[in-house]
Short mmCIF file of C-alpha atoms and ligand atoms in Angstrom, two decimals:
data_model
loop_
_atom_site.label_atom_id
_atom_site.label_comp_id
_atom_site.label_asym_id
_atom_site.label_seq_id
_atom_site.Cartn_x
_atom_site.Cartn_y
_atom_site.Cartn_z
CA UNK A 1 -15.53 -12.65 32.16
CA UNK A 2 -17.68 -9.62 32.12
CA UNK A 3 -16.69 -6.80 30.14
CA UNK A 4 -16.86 -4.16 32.95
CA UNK A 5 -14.52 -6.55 35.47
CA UNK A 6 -12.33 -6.46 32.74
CA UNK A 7 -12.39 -2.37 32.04
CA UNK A 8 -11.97 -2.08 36.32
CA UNK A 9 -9.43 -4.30 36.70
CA UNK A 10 -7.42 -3.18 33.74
CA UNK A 11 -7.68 0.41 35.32
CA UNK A 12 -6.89 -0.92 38.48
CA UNK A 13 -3.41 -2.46 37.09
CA UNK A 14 -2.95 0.51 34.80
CA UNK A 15 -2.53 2.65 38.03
CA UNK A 16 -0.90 0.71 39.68
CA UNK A 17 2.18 0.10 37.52
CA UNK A 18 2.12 3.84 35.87
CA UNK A 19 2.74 4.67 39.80
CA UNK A 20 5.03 2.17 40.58
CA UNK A 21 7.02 3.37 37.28
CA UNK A 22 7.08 6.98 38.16
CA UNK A 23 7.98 6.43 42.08
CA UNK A 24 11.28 4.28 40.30
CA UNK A 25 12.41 6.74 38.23
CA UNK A 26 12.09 9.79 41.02
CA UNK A 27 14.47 7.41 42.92
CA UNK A 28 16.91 6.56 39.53
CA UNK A 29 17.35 10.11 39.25
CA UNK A 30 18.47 10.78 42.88
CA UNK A 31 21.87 12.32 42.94
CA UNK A 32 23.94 12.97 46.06
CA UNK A 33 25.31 16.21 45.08
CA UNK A 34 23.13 19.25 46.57
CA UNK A 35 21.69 21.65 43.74
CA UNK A 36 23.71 25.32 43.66
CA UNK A 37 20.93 27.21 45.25
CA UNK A 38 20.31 25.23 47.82
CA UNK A 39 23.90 24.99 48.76
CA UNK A 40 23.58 27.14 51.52
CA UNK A 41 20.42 25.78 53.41
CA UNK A 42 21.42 22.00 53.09
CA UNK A 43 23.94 20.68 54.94
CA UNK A 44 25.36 17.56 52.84
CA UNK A 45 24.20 15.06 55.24
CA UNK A 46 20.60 16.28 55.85
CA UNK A 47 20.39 16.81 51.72
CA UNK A 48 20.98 12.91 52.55
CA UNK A 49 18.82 12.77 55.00
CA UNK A 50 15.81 14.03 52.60
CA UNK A 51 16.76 11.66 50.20
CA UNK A 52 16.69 8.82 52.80
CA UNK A 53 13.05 10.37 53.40
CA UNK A 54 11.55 9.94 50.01
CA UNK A 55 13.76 6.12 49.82
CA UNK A 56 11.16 5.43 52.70
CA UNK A 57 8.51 6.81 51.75
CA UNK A 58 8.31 5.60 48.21
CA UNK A 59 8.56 1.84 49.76
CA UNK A 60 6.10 2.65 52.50
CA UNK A 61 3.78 3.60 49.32
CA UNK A 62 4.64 0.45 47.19
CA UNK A 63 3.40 -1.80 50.20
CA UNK A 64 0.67 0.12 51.28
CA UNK A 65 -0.62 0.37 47.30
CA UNK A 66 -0.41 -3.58 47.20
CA UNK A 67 -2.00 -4.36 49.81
CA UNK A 68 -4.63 -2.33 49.47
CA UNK A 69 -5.21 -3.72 45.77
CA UNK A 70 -4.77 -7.35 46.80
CA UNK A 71 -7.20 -6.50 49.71
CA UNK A 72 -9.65 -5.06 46.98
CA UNK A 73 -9.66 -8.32 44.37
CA UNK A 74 -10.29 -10.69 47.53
CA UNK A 75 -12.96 -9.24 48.75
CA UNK A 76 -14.29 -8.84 45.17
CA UNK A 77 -13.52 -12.48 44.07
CA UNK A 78 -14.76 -14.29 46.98
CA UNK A 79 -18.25 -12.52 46.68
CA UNK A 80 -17.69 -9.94 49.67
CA UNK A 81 -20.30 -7.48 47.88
CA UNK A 82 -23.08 -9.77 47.29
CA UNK A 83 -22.17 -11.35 50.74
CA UNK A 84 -22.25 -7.61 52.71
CA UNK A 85 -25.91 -6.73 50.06
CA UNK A 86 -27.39 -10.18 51.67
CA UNK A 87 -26.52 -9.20 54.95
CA UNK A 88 -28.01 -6.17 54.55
CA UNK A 89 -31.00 -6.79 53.19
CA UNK A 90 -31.71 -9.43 55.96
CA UNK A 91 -32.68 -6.69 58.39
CA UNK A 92 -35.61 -5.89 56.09
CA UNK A 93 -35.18 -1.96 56.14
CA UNK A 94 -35.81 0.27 53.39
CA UNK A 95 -33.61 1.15 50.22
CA UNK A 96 -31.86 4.26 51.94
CA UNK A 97 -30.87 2.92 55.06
CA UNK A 98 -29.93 -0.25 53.06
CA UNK A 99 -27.81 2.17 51.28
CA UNK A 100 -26.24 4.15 54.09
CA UNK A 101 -25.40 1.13 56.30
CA UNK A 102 -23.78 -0.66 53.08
CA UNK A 103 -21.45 1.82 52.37
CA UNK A 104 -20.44 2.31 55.77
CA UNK A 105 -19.70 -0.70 56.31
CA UNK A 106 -17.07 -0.63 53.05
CA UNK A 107 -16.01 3.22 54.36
CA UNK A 108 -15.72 1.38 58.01
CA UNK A 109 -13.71 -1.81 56.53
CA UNK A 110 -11.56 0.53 54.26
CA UNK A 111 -10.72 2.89 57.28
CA UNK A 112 -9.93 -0.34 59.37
CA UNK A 113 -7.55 -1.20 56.81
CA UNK A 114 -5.70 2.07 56.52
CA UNK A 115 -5.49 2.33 60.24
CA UNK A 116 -2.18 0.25 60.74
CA UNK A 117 -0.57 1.93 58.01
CA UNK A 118 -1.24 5.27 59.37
CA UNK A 119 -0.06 4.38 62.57
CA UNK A 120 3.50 3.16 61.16
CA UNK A 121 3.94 6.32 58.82
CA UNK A 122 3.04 9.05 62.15
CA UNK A 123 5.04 6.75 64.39
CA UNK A 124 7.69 5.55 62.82
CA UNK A 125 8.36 7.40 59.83
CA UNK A 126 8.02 10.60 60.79
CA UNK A 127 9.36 9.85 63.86
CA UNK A 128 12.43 8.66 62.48
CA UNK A 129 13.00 12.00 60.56
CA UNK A 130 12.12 13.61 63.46
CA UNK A 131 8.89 15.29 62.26
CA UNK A 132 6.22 13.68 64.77
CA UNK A 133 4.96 15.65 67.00
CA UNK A 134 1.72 13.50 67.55
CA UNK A 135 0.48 12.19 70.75
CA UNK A 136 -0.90 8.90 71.20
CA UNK A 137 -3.85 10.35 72.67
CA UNK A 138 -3.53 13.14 69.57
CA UNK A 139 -3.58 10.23 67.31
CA UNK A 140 -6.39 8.46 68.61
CA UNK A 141 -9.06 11.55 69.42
CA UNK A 142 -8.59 12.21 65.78
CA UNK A 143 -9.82 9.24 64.80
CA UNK A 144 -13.07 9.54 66.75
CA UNK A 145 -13.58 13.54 65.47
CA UNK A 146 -13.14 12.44 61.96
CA UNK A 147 -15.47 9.08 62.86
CA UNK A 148 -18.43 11.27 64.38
CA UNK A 149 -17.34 14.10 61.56
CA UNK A 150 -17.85 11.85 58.77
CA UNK A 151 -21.46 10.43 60.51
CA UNK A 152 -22.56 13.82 61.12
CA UNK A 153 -21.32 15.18 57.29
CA UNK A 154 -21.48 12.69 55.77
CA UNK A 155 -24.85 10.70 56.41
CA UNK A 156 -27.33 13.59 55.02
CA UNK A 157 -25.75 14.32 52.10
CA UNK A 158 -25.45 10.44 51.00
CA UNK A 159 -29.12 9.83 52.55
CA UNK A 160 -29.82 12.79 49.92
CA UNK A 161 -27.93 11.43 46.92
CA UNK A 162 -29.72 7.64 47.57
CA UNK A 163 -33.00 9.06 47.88
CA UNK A 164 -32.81 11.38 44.64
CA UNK A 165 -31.70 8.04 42.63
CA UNK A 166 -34.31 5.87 44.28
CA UNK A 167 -37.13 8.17 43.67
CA UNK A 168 -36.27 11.39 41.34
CA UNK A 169 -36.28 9.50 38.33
CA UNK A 170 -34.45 10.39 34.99
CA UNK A 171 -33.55 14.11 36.70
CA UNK A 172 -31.79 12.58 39.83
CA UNK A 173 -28.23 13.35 38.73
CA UNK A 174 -29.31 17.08 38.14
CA UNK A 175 -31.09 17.29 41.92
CA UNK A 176 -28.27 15.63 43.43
CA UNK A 177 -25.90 17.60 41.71
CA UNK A 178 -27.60 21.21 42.96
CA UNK A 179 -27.94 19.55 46.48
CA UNK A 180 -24.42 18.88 46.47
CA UNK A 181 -23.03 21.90 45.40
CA UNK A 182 -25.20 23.52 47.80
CA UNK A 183 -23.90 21.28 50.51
CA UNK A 184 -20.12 21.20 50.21
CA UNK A 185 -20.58 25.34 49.64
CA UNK A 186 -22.15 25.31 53.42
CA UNK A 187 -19.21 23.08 54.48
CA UNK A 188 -16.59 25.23 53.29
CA UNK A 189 -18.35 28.10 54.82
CA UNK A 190 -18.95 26.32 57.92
CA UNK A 191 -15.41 24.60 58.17
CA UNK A 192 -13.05 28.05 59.35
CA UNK A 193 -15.49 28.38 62.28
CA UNK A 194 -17.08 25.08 62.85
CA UNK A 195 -14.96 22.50 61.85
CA UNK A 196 -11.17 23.18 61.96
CA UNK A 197 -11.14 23.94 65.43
CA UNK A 198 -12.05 20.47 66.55
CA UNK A 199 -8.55 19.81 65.51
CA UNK A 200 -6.40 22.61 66.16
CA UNK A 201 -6.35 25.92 68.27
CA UNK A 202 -6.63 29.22 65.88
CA UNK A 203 -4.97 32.33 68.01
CA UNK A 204 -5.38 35.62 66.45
CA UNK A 205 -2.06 37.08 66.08
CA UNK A 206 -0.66 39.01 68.24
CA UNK A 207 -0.20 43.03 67.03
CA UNK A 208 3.48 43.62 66.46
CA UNK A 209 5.75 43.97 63.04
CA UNK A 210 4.41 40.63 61.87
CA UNK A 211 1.04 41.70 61.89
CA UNK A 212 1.39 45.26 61.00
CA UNK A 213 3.43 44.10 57.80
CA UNK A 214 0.97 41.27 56.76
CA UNK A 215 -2.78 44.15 56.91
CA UNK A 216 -0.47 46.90 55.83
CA UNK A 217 0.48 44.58 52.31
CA UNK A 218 -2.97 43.36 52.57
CA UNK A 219 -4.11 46.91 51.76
CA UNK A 220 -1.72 47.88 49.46
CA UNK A 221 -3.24 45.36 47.19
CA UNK A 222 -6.73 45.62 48.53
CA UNK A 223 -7.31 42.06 49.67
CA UNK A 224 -9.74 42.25 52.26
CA UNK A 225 -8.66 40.47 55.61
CA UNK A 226 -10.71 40.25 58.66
CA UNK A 227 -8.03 38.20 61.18
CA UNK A 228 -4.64 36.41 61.24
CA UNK A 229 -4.84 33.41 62.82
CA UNK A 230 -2.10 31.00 64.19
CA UNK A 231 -2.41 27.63 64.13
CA UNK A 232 -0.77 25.28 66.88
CA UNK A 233 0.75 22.59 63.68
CA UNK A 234 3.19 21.85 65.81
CA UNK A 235 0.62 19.75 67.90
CA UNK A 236 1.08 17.44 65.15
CA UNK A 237 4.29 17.93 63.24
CA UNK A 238 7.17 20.16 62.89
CA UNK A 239 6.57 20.48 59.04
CA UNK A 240 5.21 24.15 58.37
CA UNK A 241 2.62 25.66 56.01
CA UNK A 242 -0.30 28.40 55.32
CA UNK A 243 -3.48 28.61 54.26
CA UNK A 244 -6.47 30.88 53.94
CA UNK A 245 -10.25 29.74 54.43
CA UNK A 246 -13.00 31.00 53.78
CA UNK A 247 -15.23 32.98 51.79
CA UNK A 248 -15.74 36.97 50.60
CA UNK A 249 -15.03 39.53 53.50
CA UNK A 250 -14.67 36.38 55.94
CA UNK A 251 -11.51 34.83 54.45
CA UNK A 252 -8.98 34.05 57.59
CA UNK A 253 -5.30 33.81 57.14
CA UNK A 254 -3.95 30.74 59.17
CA UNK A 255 0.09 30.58 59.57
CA UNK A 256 1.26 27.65 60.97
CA UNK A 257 3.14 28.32 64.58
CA UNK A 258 5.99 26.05 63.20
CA UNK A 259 6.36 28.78 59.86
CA UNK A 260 6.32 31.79 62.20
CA UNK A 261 9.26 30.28 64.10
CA UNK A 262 11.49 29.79 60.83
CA UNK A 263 11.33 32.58 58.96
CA UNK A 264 11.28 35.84 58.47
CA UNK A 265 8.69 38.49 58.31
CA UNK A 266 10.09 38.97 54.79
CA UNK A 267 9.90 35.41 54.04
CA UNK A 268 6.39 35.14 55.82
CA UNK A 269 4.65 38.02 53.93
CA UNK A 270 6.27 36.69 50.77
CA UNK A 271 4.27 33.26 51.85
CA UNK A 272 1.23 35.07 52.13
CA UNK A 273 1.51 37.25 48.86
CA UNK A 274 1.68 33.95 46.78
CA UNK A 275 -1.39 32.96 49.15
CA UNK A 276 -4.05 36.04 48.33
CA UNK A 277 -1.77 36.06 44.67
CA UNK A 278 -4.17 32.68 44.49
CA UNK A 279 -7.44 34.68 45.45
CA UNK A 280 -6.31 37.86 43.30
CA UNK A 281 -5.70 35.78 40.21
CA UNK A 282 -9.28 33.98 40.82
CA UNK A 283 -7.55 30.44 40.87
CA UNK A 284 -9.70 29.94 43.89
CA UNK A 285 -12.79 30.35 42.05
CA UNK A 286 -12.28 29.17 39.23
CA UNK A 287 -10.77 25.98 40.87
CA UNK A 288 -14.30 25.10 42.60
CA UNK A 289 -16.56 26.07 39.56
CA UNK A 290 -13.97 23.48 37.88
CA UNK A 291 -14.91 21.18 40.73
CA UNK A 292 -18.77 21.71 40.64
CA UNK A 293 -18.62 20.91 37.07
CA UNK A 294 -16.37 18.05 37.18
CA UNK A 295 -19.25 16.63 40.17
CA UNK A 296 -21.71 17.37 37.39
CA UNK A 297 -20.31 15.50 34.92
CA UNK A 298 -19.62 12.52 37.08
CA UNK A 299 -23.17 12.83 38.04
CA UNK A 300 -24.43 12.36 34.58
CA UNK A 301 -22.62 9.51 33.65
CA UNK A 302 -23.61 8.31 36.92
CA UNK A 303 -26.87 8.18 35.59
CA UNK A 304 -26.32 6.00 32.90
CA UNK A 305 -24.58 3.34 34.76
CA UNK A 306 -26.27 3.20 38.36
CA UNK A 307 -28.82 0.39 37.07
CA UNK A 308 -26.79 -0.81 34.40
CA UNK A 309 -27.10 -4.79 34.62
CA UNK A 310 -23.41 -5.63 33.51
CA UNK A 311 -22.31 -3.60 36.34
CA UNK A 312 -23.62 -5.53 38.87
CA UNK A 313 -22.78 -9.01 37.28
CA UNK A 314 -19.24 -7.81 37.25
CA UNK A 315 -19.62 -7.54 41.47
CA UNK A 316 -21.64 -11.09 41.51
CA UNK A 317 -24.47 -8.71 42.46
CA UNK A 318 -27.68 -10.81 42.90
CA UNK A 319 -30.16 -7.26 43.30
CA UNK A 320 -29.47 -4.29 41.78
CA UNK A 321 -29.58 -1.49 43.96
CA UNK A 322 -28.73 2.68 44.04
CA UNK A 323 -26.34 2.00 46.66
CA UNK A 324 -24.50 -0.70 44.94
CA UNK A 325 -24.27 1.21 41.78
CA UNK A 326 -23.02 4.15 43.60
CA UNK A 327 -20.22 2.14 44.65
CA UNK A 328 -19.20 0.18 41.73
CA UNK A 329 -19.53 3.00 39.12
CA UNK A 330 -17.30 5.15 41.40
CA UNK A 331 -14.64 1.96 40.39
CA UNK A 332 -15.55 2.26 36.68
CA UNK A 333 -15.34 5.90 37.05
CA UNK A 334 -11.43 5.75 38.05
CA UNK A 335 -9.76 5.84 34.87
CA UNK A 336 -11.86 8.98 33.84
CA UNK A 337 -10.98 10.59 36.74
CA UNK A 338 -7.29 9.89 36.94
CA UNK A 339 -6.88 12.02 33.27
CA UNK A 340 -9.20 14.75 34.74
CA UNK A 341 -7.01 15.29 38.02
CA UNK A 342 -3.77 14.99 35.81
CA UNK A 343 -5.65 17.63 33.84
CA UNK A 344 -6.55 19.54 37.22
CA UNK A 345 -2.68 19.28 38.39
CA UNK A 346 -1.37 20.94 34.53
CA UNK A 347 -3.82 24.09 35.64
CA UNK A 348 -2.69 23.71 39.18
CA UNK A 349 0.76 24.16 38.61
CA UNK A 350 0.48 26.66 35.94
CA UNK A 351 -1.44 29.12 38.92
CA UNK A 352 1.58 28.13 41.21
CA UNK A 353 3.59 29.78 39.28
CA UNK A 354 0.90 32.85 38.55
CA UNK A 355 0.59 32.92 42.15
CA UNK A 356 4.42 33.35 42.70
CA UNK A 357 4.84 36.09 40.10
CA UNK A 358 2.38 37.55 41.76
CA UNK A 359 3.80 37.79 44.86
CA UNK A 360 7.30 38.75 43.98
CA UNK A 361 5.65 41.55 41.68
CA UNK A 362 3.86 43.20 44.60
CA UNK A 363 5.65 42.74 47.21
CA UNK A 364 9.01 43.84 45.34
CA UNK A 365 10.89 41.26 47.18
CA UNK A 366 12.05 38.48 44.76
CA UNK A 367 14.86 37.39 47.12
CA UNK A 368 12.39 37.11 50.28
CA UNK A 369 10.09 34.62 48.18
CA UNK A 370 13.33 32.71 46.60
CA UNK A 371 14.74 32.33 50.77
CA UNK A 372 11.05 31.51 52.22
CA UNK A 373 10.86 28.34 49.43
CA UNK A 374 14.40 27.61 50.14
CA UNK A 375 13.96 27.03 54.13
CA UNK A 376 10.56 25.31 53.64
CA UNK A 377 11.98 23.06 50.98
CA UNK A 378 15.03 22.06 53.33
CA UNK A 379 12.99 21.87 56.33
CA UNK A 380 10.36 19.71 55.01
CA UNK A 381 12.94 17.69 53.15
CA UNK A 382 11.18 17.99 49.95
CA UNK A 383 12.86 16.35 47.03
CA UNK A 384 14.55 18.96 44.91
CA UNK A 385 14.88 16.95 41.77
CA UNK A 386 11.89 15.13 41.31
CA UNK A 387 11.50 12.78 37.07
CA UNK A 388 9.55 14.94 34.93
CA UNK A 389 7.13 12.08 34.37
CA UNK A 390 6.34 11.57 38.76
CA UNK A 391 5.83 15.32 38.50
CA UNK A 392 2.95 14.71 35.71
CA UNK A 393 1.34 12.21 37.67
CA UNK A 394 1.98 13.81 40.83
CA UNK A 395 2.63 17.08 41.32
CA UNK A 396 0.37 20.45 42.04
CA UNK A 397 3.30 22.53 42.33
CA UNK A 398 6.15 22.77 40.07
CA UNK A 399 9.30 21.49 41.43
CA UNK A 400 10.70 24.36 43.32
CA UNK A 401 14.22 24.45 41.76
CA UNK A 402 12.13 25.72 38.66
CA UNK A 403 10.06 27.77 41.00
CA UNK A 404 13.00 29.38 42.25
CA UNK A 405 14.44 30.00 38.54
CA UNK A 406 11.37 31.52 37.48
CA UNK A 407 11.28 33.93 40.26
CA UNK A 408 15.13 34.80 39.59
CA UNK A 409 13.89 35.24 35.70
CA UNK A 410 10.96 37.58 36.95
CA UNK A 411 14.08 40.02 38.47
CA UNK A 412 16.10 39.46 35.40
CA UNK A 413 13.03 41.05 32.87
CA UNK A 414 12.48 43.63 35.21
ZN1 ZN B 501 0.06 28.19 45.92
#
């Protein structure tokens, strides 16, 4: 067997089982008692209840992860590459549309795929813990936006990244990598305006204390903000959240409607301290230079293996092609980019915490923060004692009993 089969599939099984081993220990360390400070916003039997979520969940993940990896070595084994590049190739186009209609057909089989799974975790999962709010015809339009989305987005810039390695020679990596960055830049900029609201309704806010509270802290640490938005969540589930978009003097503050309706104005401006805490600390930017140079480096090594002969043997590849290298590198590339994202999560987590200093600092309110992650925590039935080990593999936050200590120890030094 081929030396690169061997690397992929080992990587493959590697993931797999480091997973599997961190999803059984989260569950071994499940105890029924609730944690002191949450004492007051669970009730025993829905601290139950969120345990009973993550039971499911973790399960739901273990068959969806097999399946999709037994799916995977089929259609590898039994020559489904080669058999999709003949296909192909029998329409006698040229090497880019080759390319694009290749690939999606693998995005189109791998969406087909995930499509039965998706509909049992929004319709029966959720449902169960009563967190669906989707609409069959929700559910379904979604699927054709992100269909035409990913046509529309995505076509160009993979058009682009075939043609540079088809034609650009040994500098292909470094034109695709500019193009790129160039490209997902527009995207983000585009997305606030453009995209999101395919999916949701944005409302500005309406003037009152909320509003007054969130521009008049806003100042106070001159963030610039142009609008508050609120975003109808609820249109899909009851679980709440926030988020900012955007870029420069055009960054938008979204709060979910289902967040405004549970907490405080306290608790909400706490929310958004730790958000623009993110923007003041320069996590944001520093998080997508991190990102172009991570696509850089891929890139590169890219490079190296797109025409590599071994690669293709280790598909049953009769032609080597751009496309087809595309593909299986991003396979070889896996294991690389598993340590990088652990990597990605240590710095993540490290700015959660910078983020909620930060807010607690300015704001003054250390208690308002402390409630706000309490209430989410309960309401999104978040596992409060997650194994050190799934939080290394898993986690971008730290587990928010320790986020809540450290903002009690923040009061205590001051
Ligand atoms: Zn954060």
């Amino acid at each position: 067997m081929n030396l690169i089969a061997v690397i992929i599939l080992f990587a493959i099984g590697m993931d797999f089982i480091l997973n599997a081993w961190a999803d059984y220990l989260n569950l071994k360390v499940l105890r029924p008692e609730v944690p002191e400070p949450f004492k007051a916003v669970y009730a025993p039997d829905q601290y139950r209840k969120s345990q009973e979520y993550l039971r499911v969940k973790t399960r739901f993940g273990w068959i969806t992860g097999s399946v999709n990896v037994i799916l995977l070595l089929i259609f590898w084994f039994a020559g489904g590459f080669p058999l999709l590049d003949e296909w192909v190739r029998s329409w006698d186009l040229n090497p880019i549309l080759n390319g694009l209609i290749f690939i999606g057909i693998l995005g189109l089989l791998k969406a087909i795929v995930s499509l039965p799974f998706s509909v049992y975790a929004t319709f029966v999962i959720e449902e169960r813990f009563g967190f669906n709010q989707t609409t069959w015809s929700t559910f379904v339009l979604d699927i054709l936006k992100g269909l035409v989305l990913a046509l529309l987005l995505g076509t160009p810039l993979l058009a682009g990244i075939l043609f540079f390695f088809e034609y650009a020679g040994t500098y292909a990596w470094l034109f695709c990598w500019i193009a790129i960055t160039i490209y997902m830049l527009a995207v983000q900029f585009i997305a606030p305006t453009w995209i999101m609201p395919l999916f949701n309704k944005f409302t500005p806010l309406e003037s009152g204390e909320l509003k007054s509270a969130i521009l008049g802290y806003a100042q106070s640490i001159k963030f610039p903000v142009q609008n508050v938005y609120v975003m109808d969540g609820s249109r899909r589930s009851s679980k709440s959240n926030a988020f900012f978009t955007g870029f420069g003097k055009h960054k938008r503050i979204a709060l979910f409607d289902t967040l405004i309706k549970q907490h405080s104005v306290g608790e909400l401006l706490a929310v958004l301290a730790h958000e623009m805490g993110h923007y003041k600390k320069k996590h944001i930017l520093v998080g997508m230079i991190l990102g172009i140079l991570q696509t850089g480096l891929m890139l590169y090594l890219l490079s190296f293996f797109i025409s590599y002969q071994g690669l293709f043997d280790a598909f049953y590849m009769q032609y080597i092609s751009v496309y087809g290298g595309l593909i299986f590198f991003a396979m070889l590339y896996s294991p690389l980019d598993f340590f990088i994202g652990m990597f990605m999560q240590m710095i993540s987590r490290k700015n959660e915490t910078a983020a909620d200093r930060f807010a607690v600092e300015t704001t003054g309110d250390s208690g308002a923060m402390a409630d706000a992650l309490k209430k989410l925590s309960a309401h999104n039935l978040t596992n409060l004692t997650p194994h050190p080990f799934y939080v290394f593999l898993n986690y971008s936050h730290p587990p928010v009993l320790r986020r809540i200590n450290d903002i009690k120890g923040l009061d205590r030094m001051s």
